[in-house]
PDB file of C-alpha atoms in Angstrom:
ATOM      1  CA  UNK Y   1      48.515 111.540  57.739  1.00 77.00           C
ATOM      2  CA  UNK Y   2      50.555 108.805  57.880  1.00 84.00           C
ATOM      3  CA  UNK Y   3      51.819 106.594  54.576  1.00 90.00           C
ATOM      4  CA  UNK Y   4      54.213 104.214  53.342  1.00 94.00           C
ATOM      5  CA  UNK Y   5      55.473 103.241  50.236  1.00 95.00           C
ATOM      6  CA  UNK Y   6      57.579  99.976  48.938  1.00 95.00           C
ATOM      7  CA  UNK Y   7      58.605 100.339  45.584  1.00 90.00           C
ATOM      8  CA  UNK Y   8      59.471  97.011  45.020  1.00 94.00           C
ATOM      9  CA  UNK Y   9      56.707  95.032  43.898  1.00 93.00           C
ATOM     10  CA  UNK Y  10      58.650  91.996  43.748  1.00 96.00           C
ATOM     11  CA  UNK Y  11      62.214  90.942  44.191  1.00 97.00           C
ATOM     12  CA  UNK Y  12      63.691  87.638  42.616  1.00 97.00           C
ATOM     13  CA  UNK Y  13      67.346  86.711  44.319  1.00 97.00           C
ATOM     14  CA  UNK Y  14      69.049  83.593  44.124  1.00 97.00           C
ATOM     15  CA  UNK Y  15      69.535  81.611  47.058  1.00 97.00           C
ATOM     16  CA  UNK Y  16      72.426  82.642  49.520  1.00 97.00           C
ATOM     17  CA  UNK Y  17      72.326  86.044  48.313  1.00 98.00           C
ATOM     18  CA  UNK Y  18      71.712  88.986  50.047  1.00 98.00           C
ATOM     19  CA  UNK Y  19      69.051  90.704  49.871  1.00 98.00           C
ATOM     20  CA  UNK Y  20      67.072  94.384  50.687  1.00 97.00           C
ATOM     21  CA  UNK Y  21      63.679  95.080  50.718  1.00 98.00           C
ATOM     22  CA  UNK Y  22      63.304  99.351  50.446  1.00 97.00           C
ATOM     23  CA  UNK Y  23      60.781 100.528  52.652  1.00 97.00           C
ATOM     24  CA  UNK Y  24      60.295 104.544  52.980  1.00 96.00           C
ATOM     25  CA  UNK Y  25      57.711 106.562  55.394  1.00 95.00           C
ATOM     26  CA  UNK Y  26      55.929 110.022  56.042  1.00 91.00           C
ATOM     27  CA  UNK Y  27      54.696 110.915  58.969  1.00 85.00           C
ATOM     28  CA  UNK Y  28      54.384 114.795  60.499  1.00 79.00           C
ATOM     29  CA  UNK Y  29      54.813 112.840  64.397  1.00 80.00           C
ATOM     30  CA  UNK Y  30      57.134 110.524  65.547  1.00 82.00           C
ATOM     31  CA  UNK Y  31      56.693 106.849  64.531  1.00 86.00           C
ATOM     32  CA  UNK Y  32      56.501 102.901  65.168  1.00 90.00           C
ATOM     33  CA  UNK Y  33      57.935 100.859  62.247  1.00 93.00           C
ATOM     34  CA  UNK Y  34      57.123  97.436  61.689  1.00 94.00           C
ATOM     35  CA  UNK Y  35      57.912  94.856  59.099  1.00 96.00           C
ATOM     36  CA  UNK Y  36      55.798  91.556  58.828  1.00 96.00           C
ATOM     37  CA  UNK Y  37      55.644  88.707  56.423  1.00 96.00           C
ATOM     38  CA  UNK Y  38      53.087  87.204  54.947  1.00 93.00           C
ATOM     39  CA  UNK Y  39      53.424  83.489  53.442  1.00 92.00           C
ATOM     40  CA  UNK Y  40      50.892  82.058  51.280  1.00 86.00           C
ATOM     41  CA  UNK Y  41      47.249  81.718  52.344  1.00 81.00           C
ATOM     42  CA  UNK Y  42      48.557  82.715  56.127  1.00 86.00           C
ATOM     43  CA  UNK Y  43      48.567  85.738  58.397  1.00 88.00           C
ATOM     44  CA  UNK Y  44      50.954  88.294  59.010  1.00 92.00           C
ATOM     45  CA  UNK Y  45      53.979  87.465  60.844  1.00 93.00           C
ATOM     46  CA  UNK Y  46      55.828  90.137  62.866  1.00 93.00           C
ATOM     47  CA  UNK Y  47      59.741  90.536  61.886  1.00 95.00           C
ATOM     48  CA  UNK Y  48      60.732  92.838  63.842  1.00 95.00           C
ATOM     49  CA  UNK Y  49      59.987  96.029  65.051  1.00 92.00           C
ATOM     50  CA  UNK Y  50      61.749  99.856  65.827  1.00 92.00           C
ATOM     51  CA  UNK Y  51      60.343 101.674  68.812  1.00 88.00           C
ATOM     52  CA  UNK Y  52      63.211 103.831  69.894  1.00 85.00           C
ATOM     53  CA  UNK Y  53      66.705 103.680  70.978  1.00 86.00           C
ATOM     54  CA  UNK Y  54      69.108 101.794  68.485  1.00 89.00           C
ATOM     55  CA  UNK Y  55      68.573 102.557  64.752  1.00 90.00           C
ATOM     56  CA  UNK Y  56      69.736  99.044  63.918  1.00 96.00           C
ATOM     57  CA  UNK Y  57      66.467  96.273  64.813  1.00 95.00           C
ATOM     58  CA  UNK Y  58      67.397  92.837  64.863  1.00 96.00           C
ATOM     59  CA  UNK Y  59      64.124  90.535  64.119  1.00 94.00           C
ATOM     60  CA  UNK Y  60      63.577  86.692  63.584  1.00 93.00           C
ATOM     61  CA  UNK Y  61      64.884  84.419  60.786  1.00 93.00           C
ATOM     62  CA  UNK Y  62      67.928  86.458  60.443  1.00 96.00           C
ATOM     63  CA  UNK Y  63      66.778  89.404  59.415  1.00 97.00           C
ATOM     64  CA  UNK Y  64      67.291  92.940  60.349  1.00 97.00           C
ATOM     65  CA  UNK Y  65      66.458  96.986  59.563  1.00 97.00           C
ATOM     66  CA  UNK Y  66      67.640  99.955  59.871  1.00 96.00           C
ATOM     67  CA  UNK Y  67      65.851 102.986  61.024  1.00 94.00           C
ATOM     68  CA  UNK Y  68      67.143 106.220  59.036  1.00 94.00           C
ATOM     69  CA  UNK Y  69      65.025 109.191  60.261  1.00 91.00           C
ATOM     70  CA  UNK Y  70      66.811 111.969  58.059  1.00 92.00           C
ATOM     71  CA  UNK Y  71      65.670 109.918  55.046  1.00 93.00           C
ATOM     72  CA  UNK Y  72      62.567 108.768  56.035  1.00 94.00           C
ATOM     73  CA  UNK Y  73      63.257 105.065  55.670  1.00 95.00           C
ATOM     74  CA  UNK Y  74      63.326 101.246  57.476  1.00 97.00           C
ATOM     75  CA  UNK Y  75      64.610  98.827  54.420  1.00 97.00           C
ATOM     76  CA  UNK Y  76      64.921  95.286  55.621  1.00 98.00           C
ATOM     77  CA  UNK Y  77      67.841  92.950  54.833  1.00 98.00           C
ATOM     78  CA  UNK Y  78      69.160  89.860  54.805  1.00 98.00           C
ATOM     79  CA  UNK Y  79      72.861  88.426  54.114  1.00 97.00           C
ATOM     80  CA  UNK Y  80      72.112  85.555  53.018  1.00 97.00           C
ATOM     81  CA  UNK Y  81      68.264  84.094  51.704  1.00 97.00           C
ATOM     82  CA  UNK Y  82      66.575  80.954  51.939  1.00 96.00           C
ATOM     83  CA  UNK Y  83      64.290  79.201  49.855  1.00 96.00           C
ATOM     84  CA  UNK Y  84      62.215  79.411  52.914  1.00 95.00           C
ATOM     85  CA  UNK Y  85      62.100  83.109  52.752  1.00 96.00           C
ATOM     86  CA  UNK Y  86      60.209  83.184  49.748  1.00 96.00           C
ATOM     87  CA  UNK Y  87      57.072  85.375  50.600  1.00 96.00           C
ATOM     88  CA  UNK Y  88      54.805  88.597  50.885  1.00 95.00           C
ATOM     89  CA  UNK Y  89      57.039  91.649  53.183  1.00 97.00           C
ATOM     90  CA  UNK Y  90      54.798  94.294  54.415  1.00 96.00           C
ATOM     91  CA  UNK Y  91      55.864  97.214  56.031  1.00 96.00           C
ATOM     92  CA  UNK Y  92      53.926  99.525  58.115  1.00 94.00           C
ATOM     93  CA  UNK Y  93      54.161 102.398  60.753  1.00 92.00           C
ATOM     94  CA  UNK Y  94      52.009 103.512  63.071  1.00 86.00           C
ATOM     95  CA  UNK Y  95      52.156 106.203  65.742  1.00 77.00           C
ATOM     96  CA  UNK Y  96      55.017 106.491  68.111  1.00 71.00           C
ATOM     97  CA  UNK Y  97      55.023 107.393  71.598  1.00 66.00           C
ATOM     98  CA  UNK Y  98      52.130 108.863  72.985  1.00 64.00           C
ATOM     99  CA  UNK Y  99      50.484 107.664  70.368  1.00 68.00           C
ATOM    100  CA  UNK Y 100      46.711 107.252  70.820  1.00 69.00           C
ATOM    101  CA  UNK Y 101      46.184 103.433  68.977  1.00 76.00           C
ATOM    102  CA  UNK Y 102      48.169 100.978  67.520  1.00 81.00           C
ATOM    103  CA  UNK Y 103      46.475 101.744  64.287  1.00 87.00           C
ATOM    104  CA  UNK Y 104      48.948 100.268  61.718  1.00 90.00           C
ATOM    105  CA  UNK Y 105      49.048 101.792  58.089  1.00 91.00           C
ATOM    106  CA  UNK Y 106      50.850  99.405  55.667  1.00 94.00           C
ATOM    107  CA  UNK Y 107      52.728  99.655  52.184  1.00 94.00           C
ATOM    108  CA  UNK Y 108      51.553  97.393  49.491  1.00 93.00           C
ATOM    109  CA  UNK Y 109      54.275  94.803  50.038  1.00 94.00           C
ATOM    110  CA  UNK Y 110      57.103  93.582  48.417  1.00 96.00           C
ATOM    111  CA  UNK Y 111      57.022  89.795  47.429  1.00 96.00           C
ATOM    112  CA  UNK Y 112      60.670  87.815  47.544  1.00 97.00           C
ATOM    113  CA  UNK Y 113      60.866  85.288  45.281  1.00 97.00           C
ATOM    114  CA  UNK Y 114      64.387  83.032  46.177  1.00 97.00           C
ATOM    115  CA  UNK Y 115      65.349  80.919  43.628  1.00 95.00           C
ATOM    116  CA  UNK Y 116      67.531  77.970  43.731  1.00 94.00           C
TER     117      UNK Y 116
ATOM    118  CA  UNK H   1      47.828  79.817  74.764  1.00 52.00           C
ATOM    119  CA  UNK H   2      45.657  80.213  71.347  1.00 71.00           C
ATOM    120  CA  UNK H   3      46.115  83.378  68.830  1.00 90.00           C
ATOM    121  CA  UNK H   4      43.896  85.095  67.430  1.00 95.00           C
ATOM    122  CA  UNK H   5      40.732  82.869  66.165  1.00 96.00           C
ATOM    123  CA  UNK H   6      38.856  83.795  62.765  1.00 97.00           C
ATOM    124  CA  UNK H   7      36.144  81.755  61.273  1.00 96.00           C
ATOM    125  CA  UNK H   8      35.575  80.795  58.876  1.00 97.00           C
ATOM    126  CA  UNK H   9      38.451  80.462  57.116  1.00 95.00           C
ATOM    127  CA  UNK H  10      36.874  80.689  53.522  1.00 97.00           C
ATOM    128  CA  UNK H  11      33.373  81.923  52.672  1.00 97.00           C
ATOM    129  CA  UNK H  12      31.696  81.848  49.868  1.00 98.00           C
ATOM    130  CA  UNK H  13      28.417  83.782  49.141  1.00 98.00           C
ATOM    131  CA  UNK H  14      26.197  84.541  46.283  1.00 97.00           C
ATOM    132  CA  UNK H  15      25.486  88.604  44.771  1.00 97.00           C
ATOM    133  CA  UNK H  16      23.099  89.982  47.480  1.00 97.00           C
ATOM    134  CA  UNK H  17      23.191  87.977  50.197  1.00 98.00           C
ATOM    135  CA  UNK H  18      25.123  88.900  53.815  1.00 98.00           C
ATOM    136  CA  UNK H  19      28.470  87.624  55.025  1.00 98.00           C
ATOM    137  CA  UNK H  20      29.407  87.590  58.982  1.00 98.00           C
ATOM    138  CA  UNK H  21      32.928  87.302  59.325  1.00 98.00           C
ATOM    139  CA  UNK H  22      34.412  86.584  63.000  1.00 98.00           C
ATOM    140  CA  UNK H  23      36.926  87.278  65.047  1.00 97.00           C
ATOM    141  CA  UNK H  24      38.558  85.953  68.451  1.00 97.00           C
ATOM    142  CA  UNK H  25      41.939  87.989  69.793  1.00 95.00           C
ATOM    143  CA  UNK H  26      44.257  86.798  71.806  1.00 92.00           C
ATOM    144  CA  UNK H  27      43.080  85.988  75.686  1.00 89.00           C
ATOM    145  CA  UNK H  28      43.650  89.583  77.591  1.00 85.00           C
ATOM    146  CA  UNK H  29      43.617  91.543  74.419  1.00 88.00           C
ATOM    147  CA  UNK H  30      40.601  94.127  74.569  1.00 88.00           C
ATOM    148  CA  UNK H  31      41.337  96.348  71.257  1.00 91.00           C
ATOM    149  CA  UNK H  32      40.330  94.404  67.654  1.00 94.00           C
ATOM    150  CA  UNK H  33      41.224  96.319  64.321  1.00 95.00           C
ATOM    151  CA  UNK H  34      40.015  94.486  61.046  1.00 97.00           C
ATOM    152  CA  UNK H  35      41.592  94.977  57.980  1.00 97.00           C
ATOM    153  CA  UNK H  36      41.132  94.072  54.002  1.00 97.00           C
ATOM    154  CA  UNK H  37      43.770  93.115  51.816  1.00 93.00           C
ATOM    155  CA  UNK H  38      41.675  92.840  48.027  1.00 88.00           C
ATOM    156  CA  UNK H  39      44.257  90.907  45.939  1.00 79.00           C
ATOM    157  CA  UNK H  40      47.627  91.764  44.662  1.00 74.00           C
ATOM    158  CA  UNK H  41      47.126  94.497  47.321  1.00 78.00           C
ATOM    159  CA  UNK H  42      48.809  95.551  50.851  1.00 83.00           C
ATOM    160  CA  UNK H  43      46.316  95.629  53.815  1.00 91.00           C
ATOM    161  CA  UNK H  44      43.742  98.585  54.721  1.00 94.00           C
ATOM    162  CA  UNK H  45      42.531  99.399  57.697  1.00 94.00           C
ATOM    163  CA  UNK H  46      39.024  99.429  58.166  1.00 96.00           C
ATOM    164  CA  UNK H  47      38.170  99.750  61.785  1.00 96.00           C
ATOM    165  CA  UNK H  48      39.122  99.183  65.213  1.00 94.00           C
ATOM    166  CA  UNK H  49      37.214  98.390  68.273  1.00 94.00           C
ATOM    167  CA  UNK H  50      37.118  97.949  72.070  1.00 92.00           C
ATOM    168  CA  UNK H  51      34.502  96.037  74.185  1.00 89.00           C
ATOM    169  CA  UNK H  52      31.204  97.774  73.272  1.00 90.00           C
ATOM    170  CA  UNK H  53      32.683 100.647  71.342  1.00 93.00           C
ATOM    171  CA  UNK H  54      34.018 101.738  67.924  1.00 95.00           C
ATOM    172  CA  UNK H  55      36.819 104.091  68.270  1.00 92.00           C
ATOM    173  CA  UNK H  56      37.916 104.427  64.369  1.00 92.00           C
ATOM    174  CA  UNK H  57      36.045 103.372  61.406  1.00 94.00           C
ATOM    175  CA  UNK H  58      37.825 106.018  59.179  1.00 93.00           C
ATOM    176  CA  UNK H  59      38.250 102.753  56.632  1.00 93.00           C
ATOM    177  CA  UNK H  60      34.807 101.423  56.811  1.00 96.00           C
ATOM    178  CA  UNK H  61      32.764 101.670  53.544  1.00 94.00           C
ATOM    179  CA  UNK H  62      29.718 103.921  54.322  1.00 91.00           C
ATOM    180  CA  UNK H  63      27.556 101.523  53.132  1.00 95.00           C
ATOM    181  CA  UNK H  64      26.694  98.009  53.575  1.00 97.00           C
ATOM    182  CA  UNK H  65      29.688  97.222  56.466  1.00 98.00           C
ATOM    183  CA  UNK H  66      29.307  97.194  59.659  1.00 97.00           C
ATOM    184  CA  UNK H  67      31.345  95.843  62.932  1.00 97.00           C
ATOM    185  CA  UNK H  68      31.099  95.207  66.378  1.00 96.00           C
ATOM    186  CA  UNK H  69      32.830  93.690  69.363  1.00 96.00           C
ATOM    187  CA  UNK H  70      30.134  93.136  72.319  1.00 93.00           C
ATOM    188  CA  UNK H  71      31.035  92.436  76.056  1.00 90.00           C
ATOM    189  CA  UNK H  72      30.796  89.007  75.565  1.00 91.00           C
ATOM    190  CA  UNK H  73      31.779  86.881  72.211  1.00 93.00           C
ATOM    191  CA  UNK H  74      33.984  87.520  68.958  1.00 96.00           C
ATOM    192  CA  UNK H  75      33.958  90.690  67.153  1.00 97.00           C
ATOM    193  CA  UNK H  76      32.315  90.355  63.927  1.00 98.00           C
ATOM    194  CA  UNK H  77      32.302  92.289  60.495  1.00 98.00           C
ATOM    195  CA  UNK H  78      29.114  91.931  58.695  1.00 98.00           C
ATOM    196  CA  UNK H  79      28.910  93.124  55.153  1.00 98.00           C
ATOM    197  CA  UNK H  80      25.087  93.284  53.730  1.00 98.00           C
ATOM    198  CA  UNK H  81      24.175  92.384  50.363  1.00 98.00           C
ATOM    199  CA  UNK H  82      27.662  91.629  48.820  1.00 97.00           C
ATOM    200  CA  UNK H  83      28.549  92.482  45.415  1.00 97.00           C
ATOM    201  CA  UNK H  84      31.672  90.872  43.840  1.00 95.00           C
ATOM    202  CA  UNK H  85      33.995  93.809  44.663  1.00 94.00           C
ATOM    203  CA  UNK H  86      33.830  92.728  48.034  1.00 96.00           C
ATOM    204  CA  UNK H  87      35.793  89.373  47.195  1.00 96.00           C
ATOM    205  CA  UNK H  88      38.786  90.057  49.341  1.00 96.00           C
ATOM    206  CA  UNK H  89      40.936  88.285  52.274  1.00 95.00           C
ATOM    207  CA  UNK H  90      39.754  89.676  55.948  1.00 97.00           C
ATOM    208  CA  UNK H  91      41.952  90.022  58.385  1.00 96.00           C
ATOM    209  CA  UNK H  92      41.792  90.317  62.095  1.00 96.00           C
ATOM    210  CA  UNK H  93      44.395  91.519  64.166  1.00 95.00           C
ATOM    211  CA  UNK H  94      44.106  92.062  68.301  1.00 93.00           C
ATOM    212  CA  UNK H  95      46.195  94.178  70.542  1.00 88.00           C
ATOM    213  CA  UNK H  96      46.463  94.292  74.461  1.00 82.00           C
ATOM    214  CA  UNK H  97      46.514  97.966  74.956  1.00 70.00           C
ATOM    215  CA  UNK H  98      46.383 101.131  73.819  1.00 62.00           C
ATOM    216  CA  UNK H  99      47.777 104.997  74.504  1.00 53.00           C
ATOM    217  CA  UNK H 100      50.986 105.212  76.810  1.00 48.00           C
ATOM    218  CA  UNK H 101      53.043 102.014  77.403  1.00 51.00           C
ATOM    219  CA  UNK H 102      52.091 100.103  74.524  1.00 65.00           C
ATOM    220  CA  UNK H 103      54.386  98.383  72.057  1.00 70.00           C
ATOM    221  CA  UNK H 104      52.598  98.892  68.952  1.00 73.00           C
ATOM    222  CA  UNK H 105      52.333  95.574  67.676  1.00 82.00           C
ATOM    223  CA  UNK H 106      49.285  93.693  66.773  1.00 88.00           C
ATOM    224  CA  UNK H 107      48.923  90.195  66.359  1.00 90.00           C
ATOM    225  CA  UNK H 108      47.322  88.911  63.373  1.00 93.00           C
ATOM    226  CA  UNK H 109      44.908  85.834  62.711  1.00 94.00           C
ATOM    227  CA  UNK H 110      45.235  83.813  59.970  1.00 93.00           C
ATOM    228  CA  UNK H 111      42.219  85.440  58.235  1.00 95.00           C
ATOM    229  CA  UNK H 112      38.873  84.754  56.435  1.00 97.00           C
ATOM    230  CA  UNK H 113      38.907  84.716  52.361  1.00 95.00           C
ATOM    231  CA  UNK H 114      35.303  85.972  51.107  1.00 97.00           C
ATOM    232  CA  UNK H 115      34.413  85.069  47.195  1.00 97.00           C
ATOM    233  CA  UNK H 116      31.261  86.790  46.047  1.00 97.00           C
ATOM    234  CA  UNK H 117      30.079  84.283  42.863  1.00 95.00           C
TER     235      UNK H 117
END
């Protein structure tokens, strides 16, 4: 079975900082990894998103991940936050290729709170 | 080109009584999961559907919920005599395919908010 677990409940930064958002996986198969974001009383957003090929995922709004296999883990960051930014991160994974669905299993979420 | 469509946005419904919750993907999407996030919670999965079929409903509560998608019209979640446990934000996400040569992402709606008074 798949899982994933953010153990950040909630990050304050100030504004221009950087910023990381932990995000760690199991999964006996290979894997999809996903992050979306969440603002208030809104859907989910997607980010960006690692398939295959290069470890290093580019998404919208500046932000970017890294895909680390040997340690299980697809932390999101940012060099430098916006009030704007302030909001709910999810991450999630779902099956990789060959995969039957696109059956998404998320963490808990990590809420960014930028102050000025 | 419109997203996914949920309705209605907020709900509210007495102990006991039934709440229909739908659910409009994207134009050309065929696969609908829905999902719960209860508050200061992430999102679980409670089941996913193509036309006329239910593939998954490893999340569904055995009791009370149930979900469909029909050939023609929204898929909806119905959940029978609510109790106030079931107060939660409903979300509806859509997908074009499914298996080899997918991209794994699903697009979300904006998602119904149920209070059970």
């Amino acid at each position: 079975a798949q899982s994933v677990t953010q153990l950040d409940s909630q990050v304050p930064v100030f504004e221009e900082a950087p910023v990381e958002l932990r995000c760690n996986y199991s999964s006996s198969v290979s894997v999809y990894l996903f992050w979306y974001v969440q603002y208030p009383n809104q859907g989910l957003q997607l980010l960006l998103k690692y398939l295959s090929g290069s470890t290093l995922v580019k998404g919208i709004n500046g932000f970017e991940a890294e895909f680390n296999k040997s340690q299980t883990s697809f932390h999101l960051r940012k060099p430098s936050v916006h009030i704007s930014d302030t909001a709910e991160y999810f991450c999630a994974v779902s099956e990789g290729y060959g995969g039957a669905t696109n059956k998404l299993i998320f963490g808990t979420g990590t809420l960014l709170a930028v102050q000025p | 080109n419109a997203g996914v469509m949920q309705n209605p946005r907020h709900l509210v419904r007495r102990r006991g009584q039934e709440a229909r919750l739908r659910c409009s993907p994207m134009k050309g999407h065929s696969h609908v999961y829905w999902y719960r996030q209860l508050p200061e919670e992430g999102l679980k999965f409670m089941v996913y559907l193509q036309k006329e079929n239910i593939i998954d409903e490893s999340g569904m509560p055995k009791e009370r919920f149930s979900a469909e998608f029909p050939k023609e019209g929204p898929s909806i979640l119905r959940i029978q005599q609510v109790v106030r446990g079931d107060s939660a934000a409903y979300f509806c996400a859509s997908s074009p395919t499914s298996g080899g040569g997918r991209t794994g992402e699903l697009f979300f709606g904006e998602g119904s908010r149920l209070t059970v008074l």
